[in-house]
Each structure stands twice: as structure tokens, then as C-alpha cells.
Coordinates of N, CA and C in Angstrom, one line a residue:
M28 N 33.7 87.2 88.0 CA 34.5 87.0 86.9 C 34.6 85.6 86.7
S29 N 34.5 84.6 85.6 CA 34.6 82.9 85.4 C 36.2 83.2 85.0
K30 N 36.2 81.6 85.3 CA 37.8 81.2 85.3 C 38.0 81.6 84.3
S31 N 37.3 81.3 82.5 CA 37.8 81.6 81.3 C 37.9 82.8 81.2
T32 N 37.3 83.7 81.7 CA 37.8 85.7 81.5 C 39.0 85.5 82.1
R33 N 39.3 85.3 82.9 CA 39.8 85.6 83.7 C 41.4 84.9 83.2
A34 N 41.3 83.8 82.7 CA 42.3 83.4 82.1 C 42.7 84.1 80.3
A35 N 41.6 84.4 79.7 CA 41.4 85.6 78.8 C 42.3 86.9 79.2
G36 N 42.1 87.2 79.8 CA 42.6 88.7 80.6 C 43.5 88.6 81.2
G37 N 43.9 87.6 82.1 CA 44.6 87.7 83.1 C 46.4 88.0 82.6
A38 N 47.2 88.1 83.7 CA 48.7 88.0 83.5 C 49.1 87.0 82.3
G39 N 48.6 86.1 82.2 CA 48.8 84.5 81.9 C 49.0 84.9 80.6
N40 N 48.2 85.7 79.8 CA 47.6 85.6 78.6 C 48.6 86.5 77.7
P41 N 49.6 86.1 76.7 CA 50.8 87.1 76.2 C 50.2 88.1 75.7
A42 N 49.0 87.5 74.9 CA 48.2 88.7 73.9 C 47.9 89.8 75.0
A43 N 46.9 89.6 76.0 CA 46.6 90.5 77.0 C 47.7 91.2 77.3
T44 N 48.6 90.2 77.9 CA 50.3 91.2 78.1 C 50.5 92.5 77.4
A45 N 50.4 91.8 76.1 CA 51.4 92.9 75.2 C 50.4 94.3 75.2
E46 N 48.9 93.9 75.0 CA 48.0 95.1 74.6 C 48.3 96.3 76.3
T47 N 48.8 95.9 77.1 CA 48.9 96.6 78.2 C 50.2 97.0 78.1
G48 N 50.9 96.8 77.3 CA 52.3 97.8 77.1 C 53.1 96.7 78.2
S49 N 53.3 95.8 79.1 CA 53.9 95.3 80.1 C 54.8 93.9 79.4
V50 N 54.4 93.6 78.0 CA 55.3 92.6 77.6 C 56.7 92.7 77.6
R51 N 57.6 92.0 77.7 CA 59.0 92.4 77.6 C 59.6 91.4 76.3
I52 N 60.1 92.2 75.2 CA 60.6 91.7 73.9 C 61.8 91.5 74.2
P53 N 62.5 90.4 74.3 CA 63.8 90.1 74.1 C 64.7 90.6 73.1
R54 N 65.8 91.5 73.4 CA 66.5 92.1 72.7 C 67.5 90.7 71.8
P55 N 67.6 91.0 70.8 CA 68.3 89.7 69.9 C 69.8 89.9 70.2
R56 N 70.5 88.8 70.5 CA 71.4 89.0 71.3 C 72.6 89.1 69.9
M57 N 73.6 89.7 70.6 CA 74.6 90.7 70.1 C 75.5 89.1 69.5
T58 N 76.2 89.5 68.3 CA 77.2 88.3 68.2 C 78.7 88.9 69.0
G59 N 79.7 88.1 68.8 CA 80.8 88.2 69.1 C 81.3 89.8 68.8
P60 N 81.7 89.9 67.4 CA 82.1 91.2 67.0 C 81.5 92.4 67.3
Q61 N 79.6 92.4 67.3 CA 79.0 93.2 67.2 C 79.3 93.4 68.9
R62 N 79.4 93.2 69.7 CA 79.4 93.2 71.1 C 81.0 93.9 71.7
R63 N 82.2 93.2 70.9 CA 83.1 94.3 71.3 C 83.0 95.1 70.8
S64 N 82.2 96.1 69.4 CA 82.6 97.0 68.7 C 81.7 97.8 69.8
Q65 N 80.3 97.0 70.4 CA 79.8 98.1 71.9 C 80.9 98.6 72.4
L66 N 81.3 97.2 73.0 CA 82.3 97.9 74.7 C 83.4 98.9 74.4
V67 N 83.9 98.8 73.1 CA 84.6 100.0 72.7 C 84.2 101.2 72.4
D68 N 83.2 101.0 71.7 CA 82.2 102.3 71.9 C 82.2 103.0 73.6
V69 N 81.7 101.7 73.9 CA 81.0 102.4 75.7 C 82.7 102.9 76.4
G70 N 83.5 102.1 76.3 CA 84.7 102.3 76.7 C 85.3 103.8 76.3
R71 N 85.5 103.8 75.1 CA 85.5 105.0 74.4 C 85.0 106.5 75.3
G72 N 83.9 106.9 75.3 CA 83.2 107.9 76.1 C 83.5 107.6 77.3
L73 N 83.4 106.7 78.5 CA 84.1 107.0 79.4 C 85.8 107.4 79.5
F74 N 86.7 106.3 78.8 CA 88.1 107.0 79.1 C 88.2 108.2 78.7
A75 N 87.6 108.5 77.3 CA 87.8 110.2 77.0 C 87.1 111.3 78.3
V76 N 86.6 111.0 78.7 CA 85.7 111.9 79.8 C 86.9 111.6 81.6
R77 N 87.2 110.6 81.6 CA 87.6 109.9 83.3 C 89.3 109.5 83.3
G78 N 89.7 109.2 81.3 CA 90.8 108.4 81.8 C 90.4 106.8 82.5
L79 N 92.0 106.4 82.2 CA 92.4 105.1 82.3 C 92.1 104.8 83.9
D80 N 92.6 105.6 84.5 CA 92.7 104.8 86.1 C 90.9 105.5 87.0
G81 N 90.6 106.7 86.2 CA 89.6 107.4 86.3 C 88.3 106.6 86.5
T82 N 88.2 105.6 85.3 CA 87.3 104.6 84.9 C 87.4 103.2 85.4
T83 N 86.2 102.8 86.0 CA 86.0 101.4 87.2 C 85.5 100.6 85.8
I84 N 85.9 99.3 85.6 CA 84.9 98.0 85.1 C 83.4 97.9 85.7
E85 N 83.4 97.8 87.0 CA 81.8 97.9 86.8 C 80.9 98.8 85.8
E86 N 81.6 100.6 86.4 CA 81.0 101.5 85.2 C 81.1 101.4 83.6
I87 N 81.7 100.3 83.2 CA 81.6 100.3 82.0 C 80.8 99.2 81.6
A88 N 80.7 98.1 82.3 CA 79.7 97.3 82.6 C 78.0 97.4 82.4
A89 N 77.9 98.3 83.9 CA 76.6 99.0 83.8 C 76.3 99.9 82.5
A90 N 77.2 100.7 81.6 CA 77.1 101.4 80.4 C 76.5 100.5 79.4
A91 N 77.4 99.6 79.2 CA 77.2 98.5 78.1 C 75.6 97.6 78.7
G92 N 75.1 97.5 79.7 CA 74.5 96.7 80.0 C 74.9 95.5 80.0
V93 N 75.8 94.8 80.6 CA 76.5 93.5 80.8 C 77.1 93.2 82.0
S94 N 77.6 92.1 82.1 CA 78.0 91.8 83.3 C 79.6 92.0 83.0
K95 N 80.8 92.1 84.4 CA 82.1 92.4 84.1 C 82.4 91.1 83.3
P96 N 82.3 89.8 84.1 CA 82.9 88.6 83.0 C 82.9 88.9 81.5
V97 N 81.6 89.6 80.4 CA 81.3 89.4 79.4 C 83.0 90.4 79.0
I98 N 83.3 91.6 79.9 CA 84.2 92.2 79.4 C 85.7 91.8 79.5
Y99 N 85.8 91.0 80.4 CA 86.7 90.3 80.8 C 87.1 89.1 79.3
E100 N 86.1 88.5 78.9 CA 85.9 87.7 78.4 C 86.1 87.8 76.9
H101 N 86.2 89.4 76.5 CA 86.4 90.2 75.0 C 87.6 90.6 75.3
F102 N 87.9 91.1 76.4 CA 88.9 92.0 76.3 C 90.5 91.7 77.6
G103 N 90.5 90.7 78.5 CA 90.9 90.1 79.7 C 91.2 91.5 81.2
S104 N 91.0 92.4 80.6 CA 90.7 93.8 81.3 C 90.6 94.7 81.3
K105 N 90.3 95.7 82.3 CA 90.3 97.2 82.0 C 91.3 97.6 81.2
E106 N 92.5 97.4 80.9 CA 93.3 97.7 80.7 C 93.5 97.2 79.2
G107 N 93.2 96.6 79.1 CA 93.3 95.4 77.4 C 92.4 96.0 76.6
L108 N 90.7 96.8 77.2 CA 89.7 97.2 76.1 C 90.7 98.8 76.1
Y109 N 91.3 99.6 77.2 CA 91.3 100.6 76.7 C 92.8 100.5 75.5
T110 N 93.8 99.5 75.8 CA 94.9 99.7 74.7 C 93.4 99.5 73.2
Q111 N 92.6 98.2 73.4 CA 92.0 98.1 71.9 C 91.1 99.6 71.4
V112 N 90.9 100.1 72.8 CA 90.3 101.6 72.4 C 91.3 102.5 71.3
V113 N 92.7 102.6 72.2 CA 93.7 103.6 71.8 C 94.5 103.2 69.9
E114 N 94.6 101.8 70.2 CA 94.7 101.4 68.5 C 93.7 101.8 67.7
F115 N 92.6 101.7 67.9 CA 91.1 102.1 67.3 C 91.5 103.3 66.2
E116 N 92.0 104.0 67.7 CA 92.0 105.7 67.1 C 93.2 106.0 66.3
Y117 N 94.2 105.3 66.8 CA 95.7 105.1 66.5 C 95.2 105.2 65.1
R118 N 94.8 104.1 64.8 CA 94.8 103.7 63.2 C 93.8 104.3 62.3
F119 N 92.7 104.7 63.2 CA 92.0 105.4 62.1 C 92.9 106.8 62.1
L120 N 93.6 108.0 62.9 CA 93.9 109.2 62.5 C 95.1 108.8 61.7
L121 N 95.4 108.1 61.9 CA 97.1 107.6 60.9 C 96.5 107.5 59.7
A122 N 95.8 106.6 59.7 CA 95.2 106.6 58.1 C 94.5 107.6 57.2
A123 N 94.0 108.6 58.1 CA 93.6 109.8 57.4 C 94.3 110.8 57.0
I124 N 95.6 110.8 57.9 CA 96.5 111.8 57.6 C 97.6 110.8 56.8
N125 N 97.5 109.5 56.1 CA 98.5 109.1 55.4 C 97.8 109.2 54.2
D126 N 96.3 109.2 54.2 CA 95.4 109.6 52.8 C 95.7 111.0 52.7
A127 N 95.9 111.5 53.3 CA 96.2 113.2 52.8 C 97.6 113.3 52.0
L128 N 98.5 112.9 52.4 CA 99.7 113.0 52.2 C 100.4 112.4 51.3
T129 N 99.3 110.8 50.9 CA 99.4 110.4 49.6 C 99.1 110.5 47.8
E130 N 98.2 111.3 48.0 CA 98.1 111.8 46.8 C 99.2 112.7 46.3
E131 N 99.1 112.5 44.9 CA 100.0 113.5 44.1 C 100.1 115.0 44.0
A132 N 100.2 116.1 44.6 CA 100.0 117.3 44.8 C 101.6 118.1 45.4
K133 N 101.2 119.1 45.0 CA 102.6 120.2 45.6 C 102.7 120.0 47.0
P134 N 103.8 119.9 47.7 CA 104.1 120.1 49.1 C 102.9 120.8 50.2
R135 N 103.0 122.0 49.3 CA 101.6 123.6 50.1 C 100.3 122.6 50.2
I136 N 99.7 121.9 48.9 CA 98.6 121.7 49.4 C 98.3 120.7 50.4
L137 N 99.5 119.6 50.1 CA 99.4 118.3 50.8 C 99.6 118.6 52.7
V138 N 100.5 119.7 52.9 CA 100.3 120.6 54.5 C 98.8 120.9 54.3
E139 N 98.1 121.5 53.5 CA 96.6 121.8 53.7 C 95.8 120.5 54.0
R140 N 95.9 119.5 53.4 CA 95.2 118.0 53.5 C 95.5 118.1 54.7
A141 N 96.9 118.1 54.9 CA 97.0 116.8 56.7 C 96.6 117.8 57.4
A142 N 96.5 119.1 57.7 CA 95.8 120.1 58.2 C 94.5 119.9 58.9
L143 N 94.0 119.5 57.2 CA 92.5 119.4 57.6 C 92.0 118.1 57.8
A144 N 92.9 117.1 57.7 CA 92.8 115.7 58.1 C 92.7 115.5 59.7
L145 N 93.6 116.5 60.7 CA 93.7 116.2 61.5 C 92.1 117.3 62.2
L146 N 92.4 118.3 61.5 CA 91.1 119.1 62.4 C 89.6 118.5 62.2
T147 N 89.7 117.5 60.8 CA 88.4 116.9 60.6 C 88.1 115.7 61.8
Y148 N 89.4 115.1 62.1 CA 89.4 113.5 62.8 C 88.9 114.6 64.6
I149 N 89.3 115.8 65.1 CA 89.1 116.2 66.1 C 87.8 116.6 66.3
E150 N 87.1 117.1 65.1 CA 85.6 117.7 65.3 C 84.4 116.1 64.7
D151 N 85.0 115.0 64.0 CA 84.5 113.9 64.3 C 84.3 113.1 65.3
R152 N 85.8 113.1 65.7 CA 86.0 112.0 67.1 C 86.5 112.3 68.2
T153 N 85.7 113.7 68.5 CA 86.7 113.9 69.4 C 86.6 113.2 70.8
D154 N 86.0 112.5 71.3 CA 86.1 111.5 72.1 C 87.5 110.6 72.0
G155 N 88.2 110.4 71.0 CA 89.4 109.8 70.2 C 90.5 110.2 70.4
F156 N 90.2 111.8 70.4 CA 91.1 112.3 70.1 C 91.4 112.7 71.5
R157 N 90.7 112.8 72.4 CA 91.3 113.3 73.7 C 91.6 111.9 74.6
I158 N 91.4 111.1 74.1 CA 91.9 109.7 74.0 C 93.5 109.7 74.1
L159 N 93.7 110.4 72.7 CA 95.1 110.1 72.2 C 96.3 110.6 73.2
L160 N 95.2 112.0 73.6 CA 96.2 112.8 74.6 C 96.3 112.3 75.5
R161 N 95.8 111.1 76.5 CA 95.6 111.0 78.0 C 97.1 109.8 77.9
D162 N 96.2 108.9 79.1 CA 97.3 107.9 79.2 C 97.9 106.8 78.0
A163 N 99.2 106.5 78.4 CA 99.3 106.2 77.2 C 99.1 103.9 77.5
P164 N 98.9 103.5 76.8 CA 99.1 102.2 76.5 C 99.9 101.2 77.1
P165 N 99.8 100.1 77.5 CA 101.2 99.3 77.7 C 101.9 99.3 76.4
S166 N 101.3 99.3 75.2 CA 101.7 98.9 73.9 C 102.2 99.8 73.3
Q167 N 102.0 101.0 73.8 CA 102.9 102.5 73.4 C 102.9 103.2 74.6
P168 N 104.2 102.7 75.1 CA 104.6 104.0 76.6 C 105.0 104.7 76.5
E169 N 105.6 105.5 75.2 CA 105.7 106.6 75.0 C 104.7 107.7 74.8
G170 N 103.6 106.7 74.6 CA 102.2 107.7 74.3 C 101.7 107.7 72.2
A171 N 100.5 107.5 72.6 CA 100.3 106.9 71.0 C 100.0 108.1 70.3
F172 N 99.4 109.3 70.8 CA 99.8 110.7 70.2 C 101.1 110.9 69.7
S173 N 101.8 110.7 70.4 CA 103.4 111.1 70.3 C 104.1 110.3 69.1
T174 N 103.7 109.0 69.1 CA 104.1 107.9 68.3 C 103.1 108.4 66.9
L175 N 102.4 108.5 67.0 CA 101.9 108.9 65.6 C 102.2 110.3 64.9
L176 N 102.6 111.4 65.9 CA 103.6 112.7 65.5 C 104.7 112.4 64.5
S177 N 105.6 111.6 65.4 CA 106.7 110.9 65.0 C 106.3 109.9 63.5
H178 N 105.5 109.1 62.6 CA 105.2 108.9 62.0 C 105.2 110.0 60.7
V179 N 103.7 111.1 61.1 CA 103.8 111.7 60.3 C 104.7 113.1 59.8
T180 N 105.9 112.8 61.2 CA 106.9 113.8 60.8 C 107.8 113.3 59.6
E181 N 107.9 111.7 59.8 CA 109.2 111.2 58.7 C 108.4 111.5 57.5
R182 N 107.0 111.5 57.3 CA 106.4 111.8 55.5 C 106.7 112.8 55.6
V183 N 106.0 114.1 56.3 CA 106.1 115.3 56.2 C 107.9 115.7 55.5
E184 N 108.7 115.5 56.6 CA 110.2 115.3 56.0 C 110.7 115.0 54.6
H185 N 109.9 113.5 54.2 CA 109.9 113.4 52.6 C 109.7 113.7 52.0
I186 N 108.7 114.3 52.4 CA 107.7 115.4 51.4 C 108.4 116.8 51.4
L187 N 108.8 117.4 51.9 CA 109.4 118.7 51.7 C 111.1 118.3 51.4
S188 N 112.0 116.9 51.6 CA 112.7 117.4 51.2 C 113.5 117.4 50.0
G189 N 112.6 118.2 48.7 CA 112.7 117.9 47.4 C 112.6 119.6 47.4
E190 N 112.3 120.3 48.1 CA 111.7 121.9 48.1 C 112.9 122.6 49.3
F191 N 113.3 122.0 50.1 CA 114.5 122.6 50.8 C 115.7 122.1 50.0
S192 N 116.1 120.7 49.4 CA 117.3 120.9 48.8 C 117.5 121.7 47.2
R193 N 116.3 121.8 46.8 CA 116.2 123.2 45.7 C 116.6 124.4 46.2
R194 N 116.5 124.7 47.4 CA 117.1 125.5 48.4 C 118.0 125.9 48.9
G195 N 118.9 124.8 48.8 CA 120.4 124.5 49.5 C 120.5 124.2 50.8
F196 N 119.2 123.6 51.2 CA 118.9 123.2 52.7 C 119.6 122.1 52.6
G197 N 120.2 121.5 54.2 CA 120.5 120.0 54.1 C 119.3 119.6 54.8
A198 N 119.6 117.9 54.6 CA 118.8 117.1 55.3 C 118.5 117.1 56.7
A199 N 119.5 117.4 57.5 CA 119.2 117.9 58.9 C 118.3 119.1 59.2
D200 N 118.6 120.2 58.5 CA 117.6 121.4 58.1 C 116.1 120.8 58.1
G201 N 116.2 119.7 56.8 CA 114.7 119.6 56.7 C 114.0 118.3 57.7
A202 N 115.2 117.7 58.6 CA 114.5 117.1 59.7 C 113.9 117.8 60.9
M203 N 114.5 118.7 60.9 CA 114.4 119.6 62.1 C 112.8 120.7 62.0
Y204 N 112.7 121.2 60.7 CA 111.5 122.0 60.0 C 110.3 121.5 59.8
A205 N 110.8 119.7 59.5 CA 109.7 119.2 59.3 C 108.9 118.7 60.7
Q206 N 109.8 118.9 61.7 CA 109.3 119.0 63.2 C 108.6 119.7 63.9
M207 N 109.3 121.2 63.1 CA 108.6 122.7 63.8 C 107.1 122.7 63.2
L208 N 106.8 121.6 61.6 CA 105.8 122.3 61.2 C 104.3 121.4 62.2
V209 N 104.9 119.8 62.2 CA 104.3 118.7 62.7 C 103.5 119.2 64.0
G210 N 104.5 119.6 64.9 CA 104.4 120.1 66.2 C 103.3 121.6 66.1
M211 N 103.8 122.6 65.5 CA 102.6 123.9 65.3 C 101.3 123.0 64.9
V212 N 101.4 122.2 63.8 CA 99.4 121.7 63.5 C 99.0 120.9 64.4
A213 N 99.8 120.4 65.0 CA 99.4 119.4 66.1 C 99.3 120.1 67.7
M214 N 99.6 121.4 67.8 CA 99.6 122.2 68.8 C 98.2 123.0 68.9
T215 N 98.0 123.4 67.4 CA 96.6 124.0 67.0 C 95.2 123.4 67.5
G216 N 95.8 122.2 67.2 CA 94.5 121.1 67.5 C 94.4 120.9 68.3
Q217 N 95.0 120.7 69.1 CA 94.8 120.7 70.8 C 94.2 121.9 71.1
W218 N 94.8 123.0 71.1 CA 93.6 124.3 71.0 C 92.6 124.5 70.6
W219 N 92.2 123.7 69.1 CA 90.8 124.0 68.5 C 89.8 122.8 69.2
Q220 N 90.3 121.9 69.9 CA 89.0 120.8 70.1 C 88.6 121.4 70.7
D221 N 88.9 122.2 72.2 CA 87.6 123.3 72.6 C 87.5 124.2 72.7
S222 N 88.0 125.4 71.7 CA 87.5 126.2 71.2 C 86.9 126.6 69.8
R223 N 87.1 125.3 68.6 CA 86.2 125.4 67.9 C 85.8 126.6 67.2
Q224 N 86.1 127.8 67.3 CA 86.3 129.0 66.4 C 87.8 129.2 65.9
P225 N 87.9 129.5 65.1 CA 87.2 129.8 64.1 C 87.0 128.6 63.2
D226 N 86.1 128.2 62.0 CA 85.7 127.0 61.4 C 87.2 126.6 61.1
K227 N 87.5 125.2 60.9 CA 88.4 124.3 61.1 C 89.2 124.4 59.1
R228 N 88.4 124.8 58.4 CA 88.6 125.2 57.0 C 89.9 126.9 57.5
A229 N 89.2 127.5 58.3 CA 89.9 129.2 58.7 C 90.6 128.7 59.1
V230 N 90.9 127.5 60.0 CA 92.1 127.1 60.9 C 93.4 126.7 59.9
A231 N 92.6 126.2 59.0 CA 93.8 124.9 58.1 C 94.3 126.4 57.6
A232 N 93.5 127.2 56.6 CA 94.2 128.1 56.0 C 95.3 128.9 56.7
H233 N 95.0 129.4 57.8 CA 96.1 129.9 58.9 C 97.6 129.5 58.9
L234 N 96.9 128.4 59.4 CA 98.1 127.1 59.2 C 99.2 127.5 58.1
V235 N 98.3 127.2 57.1 CA 99.5 126.8 56.2 C 100.1 128.9 55.6
N236 N 99.1 129.6 56.1 CA 99.7 130.9 55.9 C 100.9 130.8 56.8
L237 N 100.8 130.3 57.8 CA 102.1 131.1 58.7 C 103.0 129.9 58.4
A238 N 102.9 129.0 57.9 CA 103.7 127.9 57.9 C 104.6 128.3 56.3
W239 N 103.8 128.7 55.4 CA 104.3 128.5 54.0 C 105.1 130.0 53.8
N240 N 104.3 131.1 54.6 CA 104.6 131.9 54.0 C 105.9 132.7 54.9
G241 N 106.0 131.5 56.0 CA 107.3 131.8 56.8 C 108.4 131.1 55.9
L242 N 108.0 129.9 55.5 CA 109.0 128.6 54.6 C 109.5 129.9 53.3
T243 N 108.7 130.4 52.5 CA 108.9 131.3 51.7 C 110.3 132.2 51.9
G244 N 110.0 132.7 53.1 CA 111.4 133.6 53.3 C 112.4 133.2 54.2
L245 N 112.8 131.5 54.2 CA 113.7 131.0 55.2 C 115.0 131.4 54.6
K246 N 116.0 131.8 55.8 CA 117.7 131.8 55.5 C 118.2 130.8 56.2
K247 N 119.0 130.5 55.2 CA 120.1 129.3 55.3 C 120.4 129.7 56.3
E248 N 121.3 130.5 57.2 CA 122.1 130.7 58.4 C 121.2 131.7 59.5
P249 N 119.8 131.4 59.5 CA 119.7 132.3 60.5 C 120.0 132.8 62.1
E250 N 119.9 134.4 62.0 CA 120.3 134.4 63.6 C 119.8 135.2 64.5
L251 N 119.8 135.0 65.9 CA 118.6 135.5 66.3 C 119.0 137.2 67.0
R252 N 118.4 138.1 67.1 CA 118.2 139.2 66.8 C 118.4 139.5 68.4
S253 N 118.3 138.8 69.6 CA 118.1 139.3 70.9 C 119.2 139.5 72.0
E254 N 120.4 138.6 71.1 CA 121.5 138.5 71.5 C 122.3 139.8 71.1
P255 N 123.0 140.1 72.2 CA 123.5 141.3 72.1 C 124.5 141.1 70.8

């Protein structure tokens, strides 16, 4: 084979290399926001499975295909990335529930919408929900999910206030029942994230069935029947 033949078909010829499939096409460089978004997505998946303490910065870097300094550059630390993941999921779920409770409708319909908003979030963003239930970030030492439930409870208390006042209940009673109602929905959501049976609409219907039909028969001064 002549030198010219070798030059035309050898490794130094980009066209020949492309034909053999061995050419490496460089990936387009990510912008800063794109890289941050990618790292948040990667971190979400790892944190959901292993938690904050169980996930290493090396694992995040390897999964994202970057070096550790890139993560430090964008978030300062593993904890900084975790905080960003939690805050994003917190805002996402809070916005979904707030949207469900904002529209003008009867209280029962609003309760239905809020229950469906939570179950839909769990269905679509299971990793995010698992993270909200896990370790609290430094910005929310009391826990992201607990903080979210406090905000939702305030909204529900306001929504139910008219219904309770018409029945002669005081503001303190309304606050207490709002806690119970939100707690019931939240605990059911935690159970449903693993079972996924029955369908989310059926679960929401049963939740409202228990909550609302129970509310219609409320007594102003309930008594325990188990006491002598």
C-alpha cells in the first residue's frame, strides 16, 4: 500500500474515521442554567434513593458526567445541591395545591381538588415526594413537608371557616379540624406512594367521602364512648 493510500484510509483521515464509526462527535457544551438543571435532576434521583447522608459528591459527579469542582462551582457543596432540590420540589407541590384551593368553588370541591393535587404530584414526581419526606435541609430545619402542610392547613382553615361558623363552631374548632383533615390527606398520600392502588381518583373520592360525610354529622360537643 502506498503512502497516499495509507493517508487516505488511515486513522488520520477524519472522513475514514467517521465511516468506521470511531469518530467522536463532541457534545454541545451546556450553558450554566442547563448544567444546574441537569445536576438538580441527577441529585434528585440519587437523594430520593439514598438520602442526603447516603449520597456522595463523587456519585453525583459520576452520574452527571462532570468533575466535583463543577458541582462546587454551582452549589457550593452537596448540601447546597440538596437544598436546591428540596426547595424546587417544595415550591412545585405548594403551587399545585395552592392552585387547587384558589379557584372559586364549594369547600367540598376544593378538598377534592387539593387531595387530587397531592396524589397527582406523588404520581408524577415520586422522587420529589420521597425527598420532601426525608432529611430536612438547613433552610427548613423543621422539615420541608411539615412546613408545606402548615401552609396548606392555614388555607384549609380559612376555606372551612364559613362552613364551621354556619354550624356554630368556634375558630379554635375550625383550626383543629383543618389540622385533622390535612393530616388525613397527607398520611394517605404517604401510604399511596408505594401501593398505587386503587387509582388516585378513587383514593381522592374515598378521602372526601370520609372527611365530608364525617363533617356533615359533626356534634358541637363530642364525647368519648369508651370512658366509663
